[in-house]
Short mmCIF file of C-alpha atoms in Angstrom, two decimals:
data_model
loop_
_atom_site.label_atom_id
_atom_site.label_comp_id
_atom_site.label_asym_id
_atom_site.label_seq_id
_atom_site.Cartn_x
_atom_site.Cartn_y
_atom_site.Cartn_z
CA MET A 1 49.81 13.65 75.90
CA HIS A 2 51.22 11.46 73.04
CA ALA A 3 54.83 11.09 71.95
CA ILE A 4 55.86 11.10 68.14
CA PHE A 5 57.94 8.53 66.39
CA GLY A 6 59.31 8.93 62.78
CA PRO A 7 62.17 10.18 60.49
CA HIS A 8 62.57 13.08 62.51
CA HIS A 9 61.01 12.62 66.14
CA GLU A 10 62.28 10.70 68.55
CA GLY A 11 59.52 10.60 71.71
CA THR A 12 59.03 14.05 71.65
CA PRO A 13 55.48 15.11 73.27
CA VAL A 14 52.95 16.82 70.71
CA THR A 15 49.99 19.18 71.33
CA ASP A 16 46.36 19.11 69.16
CA ASP A 17 47.35 21.25 66.67
CA GLU A 18 50.81 19.20 65.93
CA VAL A 19 48.80 16.26 66.11
CA ALA A 20 47.17 17.50 63.24
CA ASP A 21 49.87 19.12 61.46
CA ALA A 22 51.42 15.32 61.24
CA TYR A 23 48.65 14.54 58.89
CA PRO A 24 48.80 17.17 56.08
CA TRP A 25 46.43 17.38 53.09
CA PRO A 26 48.02 17.98 49.87
CA GLY A 27 47.36 21.06 47.85
CA SER A 28 45.50 20.29 45.31
CA GLY A 29 43.95 17.35 43.71
CA PRO A 30 41.75 14.82 45.56
CA TRP A 31 43.17 12.61 48.89
CA VAL A 32 41.23 9.70 50.34
CA ARG A 33 42.44 9.29 53.86
CA ALA A 34 41.26 6.07 55.32
CA MET A 35 40.89 5.45 59.12
CA MET A 36 40.28 2.46 61.46
CA VAL A 37 41.23 0.88 64.68
CA THR A 38 42.22 -2.69 65.58
CA THR A 39 43.02 -4.89 68.10
CA LEU A 40 45.49 -7.07 68.47
CA ASP A 41 43.36 -9.92 67.31
CA GLY A 42 42.31 -8.14 64.55
CA ALA A 43 38.86 -7.36 65.68
CA ALA A 44 37.42 -3.77 64.16
CA THR A 45 35.18 -3.46 66.94
CA GLY A 46 34.37 -4.54 70.66
CA PRO A 47 31.32 -5.61 71.97
CA GLY A 48 28.40 -4.77 70.39
CA GLY A 49 29.68 -4.08 67.25
CA VAL A 50 31.23 -0.64 68.01
CA SER A 51 34.52 0.61 68.25
CA GLY A 52 34.26 2.78 71.01
CA SER A 53 35.49 -0.10 73.46
CA ILE A 54 38.96 -0.60 71.44
CA SER A 55 39.33 3.25 71.51
CA SER A 56 41.07 5.17 73.84
CA GLU A 57 41.36 9.03 75.24
CA ALA A 58 44.56 9.09 72.23
CA ASP A 59 42.80 7.46 69.80
CA GLN A 60 40.50 9.99 69.93
CA ALA A 61 42.55 12.85 70.16
CA VAL A 62 43.80 11.28 66.49
CA PHE A 63 41.15 10.47 65.15
CA ALA A 64 39.72 14.36 65.68
CA ALA A 65 43.32 15.61 64.00
CA THR A 66 42.32 13.47 60.92
CA ARG A 67 39.17 14.88 60.13
CA ARG A 68 39.39 18.64 61.29
CA PHE A 69 40.85 19.83 57.95
CA ALA A 70 38.93 17.08 56.05
CA ASP A 71 36.22 18.40 53.49
CA VAL A 72 34.23 15.15 54.04
CA VAL A 73 33.45 12.30 56.45
CA LEU A 74 33.00 9.42 54.44
CA ILE A 75 30.95 5.89 56.11
CA GLY A 76 29.28 3.19 54.87
CA SER A 77 25.13 2.73 56.25
CA GLY A 78 26.31 0.06 58.87
CA THR A 79 28.92 2.27 60.45
CA LEU A 80 26.59 4.44 60.41
CA ARG A 81 24.01 2.57 62.21
CA ALA A 82 26.42 0.89 64.70
CA GLU A 83 28.37 4.17 65.60
CA LYS A 84 25.36 6.71 65.69
CA TYR A 85 27.02 9.41 64.82
CA GLY A 86 26.70 13.16 65.70
CA PRO A 87 26.30 16.15 64.47
CA MET A 88 29.11 17.43 62.20
CA ARG A 89 29.33 21.04 63.18
CA ALA A 90 31.63 24.07 62.83
CA LYS A 91 34.31 24.65 65.14
CA GLU A 92 35.67 28.25 66.26
CA ALA A 93 38.75 27.37 66.50
CA ASP A 94 39.33 26.21 62.97
CA ALA A 95 37.73 28.57 61.40
CA VAL A 96 40.19 30.98 59.80
CA ARG A 97 42.38 28.05 58.73
CA ARG A 98 39.62 26.53 57.08
CA SER A 99 38.62 29.83 55.60
CA GLU A 100 42.30 30.44 54.34
CA ALA A 101 42.40 26.92 52.61
CA GLY A 102 38.71 27.65 50.75
CA GLN A 103 36.98 25.17 52.78
CA ARG A 104 33.19 24.80 53.87
CA PRO A 105 33.21 26.10 58.49
CA ALA A 106 32.62 22.36 58.55
CA PRO A 107 33.10 18.57 57.08
CA VAL A 108 30.42 16.92 55.25
CA LEU A 109 29.17 13.66 55.95
CA ALA A 110 28.42 11.08 53.48
CA VAL A 111 26.54 8.07 53.59
CA VAL A 112 27.03 5.25 51.43
CA SER A 113 23.78 3.54 50.93
CA GLY A 114 22.37 0.84 48.55
CA SER A 115 19.27 0.06 50.07
CA LEU A 116 18.35 3.41 51.72
CA ASP A 117 17.63 1.73 54.72
CA LEU A 118 19.14 4.42 57.27
CA PRO A 119 18.43 5.87 60.86
CA TRP A 120 16.96 9.22 59.80
CA ARG A 121 15.80 10.00 63.52
CA LEU A 122 19.68 10.46 64.47
CA PRO A 123 20.14 13.90 64.96
CA VAL A 124 23.07 14.00 62.53
CA TRP A 125 20.78 14.94 59.66
CA ALA A 126 19.57 18.04 60.73
CA GLU A 127 22.05 19.22 63.60
CA SER A 128 25.03 18.83 61.41
CA THR A 129 26.52 22.78 59.98
CA HIS A 130 25.94 21.26 56.49
CA ARG A 131 23.22 19.22 55.49
CA PRO A 132 25.10 15.61 54.85
CA LEU A 133 25.11 13.63 51.47
CA VAL A 134 23.57 10.27 50.94
CA LEU A 135 24.80 8.69 47.59
CA THR A 136 23.05 5.26 46.09
CA ARG A 137 22.08 3.36 43.52
CA THR A 138 19.85 4.94 40.45
CA ALA A 139 17.43 2.25 40.49
CA ALA A 140 17.13 2.79 44.45
CA ASP A 141 13.47 2.16 45.49
CA PRO A 142 11.54 5.42 44.76
CA GLU A 143 9.92 5.66 48.30
CA ARG A 144 12.80 5.53 50.50
CA LEU A 145 14.88 7.72 47.69
CA ASP A 146 11.49 10.23 48.81
CA VAL A 147 12.52 10.23 51.82
CA ALA A 148 16.25 10.16 51.45
CA LYS A 149 15.79 13.72 49.97
CA ARG A 150 13.92 15.19 52.98
CA HIS A 151 17.01 14.77 55.34
CA ALA A 152 20.07 14.80 53.07
CA ASP A 153 21.34 16.08 49.44
CA VAL A 154 21.34 12.24 47.60
CA VAL A 155 23.54 11.95 44.86
CA THR A 156 22.98 8.85 42.28
CA LEU A 157 25.25 6.92 41.09
CA ASP A 158 24.70 4.33 37.65
CA VAL A 159 27.57 2.30 39.52
CA VAL A 160 28.03 2.80 42.99
CA THR A 161 31.85 2.24 42.97
CA PRO A 162 34.86 3.66 44.93
CA ARG A 163 35.74 5.58 42.02
CA ALA A 164 32.18 7.50 41.58
CA ILE A 165 32.21 8.13 44.72
CA VAL A 166 35.16 10.34 44.81
CA ASP A 167 34.59 11.62 41.48
CA ALA A 168 31.16 12.60 43.16
CA LEU A 169 32.62 13.71 45.95
CA VAL A 170 35.45 15.89 44.12
CA GLY A 171 32.77 17.54 41.67
CA ARG A 172 30.84 19.01 44.61
CA GLY A 173 34.12 20.60 45.96
CA LEU A 174 34.88 18.35 48.81
CA ARG A 175 38.54 16.73 48.06
CA ARG A 176 39.78 16.05 50.99
CA ILE A 177 38.05 13.12 51.67
CA VAL A 178 37.64 10.57 55.34
CA CYS A 179 36.88 7.54 54.80
CA GLU A 180 36.34 5.85 58.35
CA GLY A 181 34.90 2.45 57.05
CA GLY A 182 33.02 0.12 58.18
CA PRO A 183 35.51 -2.39 56.90
CA ARG A 184 33.96 -3.67 53.73
CA LEU A 185 33.91 -0.11 52.57
CA LEU A 186 38.03 0.21 53.26
CA ARG A 187 38.35 -3.27 51.49
CA ASP A 188 36.56 -1.74 48.45
CA PHE A 189 38.26 1.44 48.18
CA ASN A 190 41.78 -0.48 48.71
CA ALA A 191 40.68 -3.03 46.11
CA ALA A 192 40.66 -0.44 43.24
CA ASP A 193 43.82 1.60 44.27
CA ALA A 194 41.31 4.52 46.01
CA ILE A 195 43.28 5.06 48.95
CA ASP A 196 46.05 7.64 49.17
CA GLU A 197 46.78 7.32 53.13
CA ALA A 198 46.06 4.21 55.38
CA ASP A 199 45.74 6.10 59.00
CA ILE A 200 45.71 2.68 61.87
CA THR A 201 45.15 2.58 65.03
CA ILE A 202 46.52 -0.72 66.93
CA SER A 203 44.46 -1.37 70.40
CA PRO A 204 46.26 -2.94 72.55
CA THR A 205 43.28 -5.30 73.63
CA PHE A 206 42.26 -8.37 72.32
CA ALA A 207 38.32 -8.59 71.54
CA GLY A 208 37.82 -11.80 69.08
CA THR A 209 36.46 -11.32 65.66
CA GLY A 210 32.69 -12.32 66.05
CA PRO A 211 31.35 -8.74 65.44
CA SER A 212 33.60 -7.45 63.05
CA PRO A 213 32.09 -7.79 59.32
CA THR A 214 33.83 -9.89 57.20
CA THR A 215 35.64 -8.77 53.76
CA ALA A 216 36.73 -10.63 50.81
CA GLY A 217 40.18 -11.39 50.29
CA LEU A 218 41.69 -8.83 47.75
CA PRO A 219 43.62 -10.85 44.98
CA ASP A 220 47.13 -9.24 45.76
CA VAL A 221 48.71 -7.73 49.02
CA VAL A 222 49.04 -4.10 48.89
CA ARG A 223 52.00 -2.78 51.08
CA HIS A 224 52.23 0.49 52.02
CA ARG A 225 54.67 2.89 53.46
CA LEU A 226 55.06 3.95 57.26
CA VAL A 227 55.29 7.44 57.89
CA HIS A 228 55.58 8.07 61.29
CA VAL A 229 54.20 6.61 64.40
CA LEU A 230 52.19 7.94 67.57
CA GLN A 231 52.01 7.03 71.03
CA GLY A 232 49.58 7.46 73.83
CA ASP A 233 47.93 4.85 76.31
CA GLY A 234 49.70 1.94 75.17
CA PHE A 235 48.01 2.78 71.94
CA LEU A 236 50.02 3.08 68.52
CA MET A 237 48.97 5.21 65.89
CA ALA A 238 50.26 4.48 62.61
CA ARG A 239 49.93 6.72 59.38
CA TYR A 240 50.88 5.13 56.07
CA LEU A 241 51.01 6.26 52.59
CA ALA A 242 49.81 3.98 49.45
CA PRO A 243 52.56 3.22 46.82
CA GLY A 244 53.44 5.76 44.62
CA ARG A 245 51.72 8.30 47.44
#
């Protein structure tokens, strides 16, 4: 069980559906939800460069809830390679609610990659309910571009910026965007003021920051507003909104 803390909740146990309801999507317009887990010493991953060893059952329940009614899950190529994403499949329990909202049966996976050096043997390409997207440069290597087109719908952009990425996704009807990293992609989205919501899990662990990607500093610190905190297994799952949201 989880406990939720916020303006109207004090230690109330919540169900999986209630967790999903605690992460609402706006009725219109694009919305970018950033997801990340961090240890007490600021690591984004545990041993082996993956997040699983610093996560928990409670964290995974929130992770699932935040993408449950998303249109698209956006990641960088490094995250795909490290985490080895599985297929994005439709779930019968969510079919009615997604249909009533005018959504596709399942979220679409979108991968940002300049090099197009991607793990094409992963089942996520062939076994997802919807064909994944790959966003890359217009000047990408032609041979690698041909390979990518055999596995995914490819979107080429003159300049691969956060705003261009969001515009491309929204143009395909994918306005509810969950950005699951890695840290560099989240940093770039923050720098472009392209993140509306940050859902950050604080893991009660120390892992060392060696395996975690480093990121360039932001020109200014950007303060977000805390909306609520979920607690489970000693993990704190915090939901923040960006300034003006």
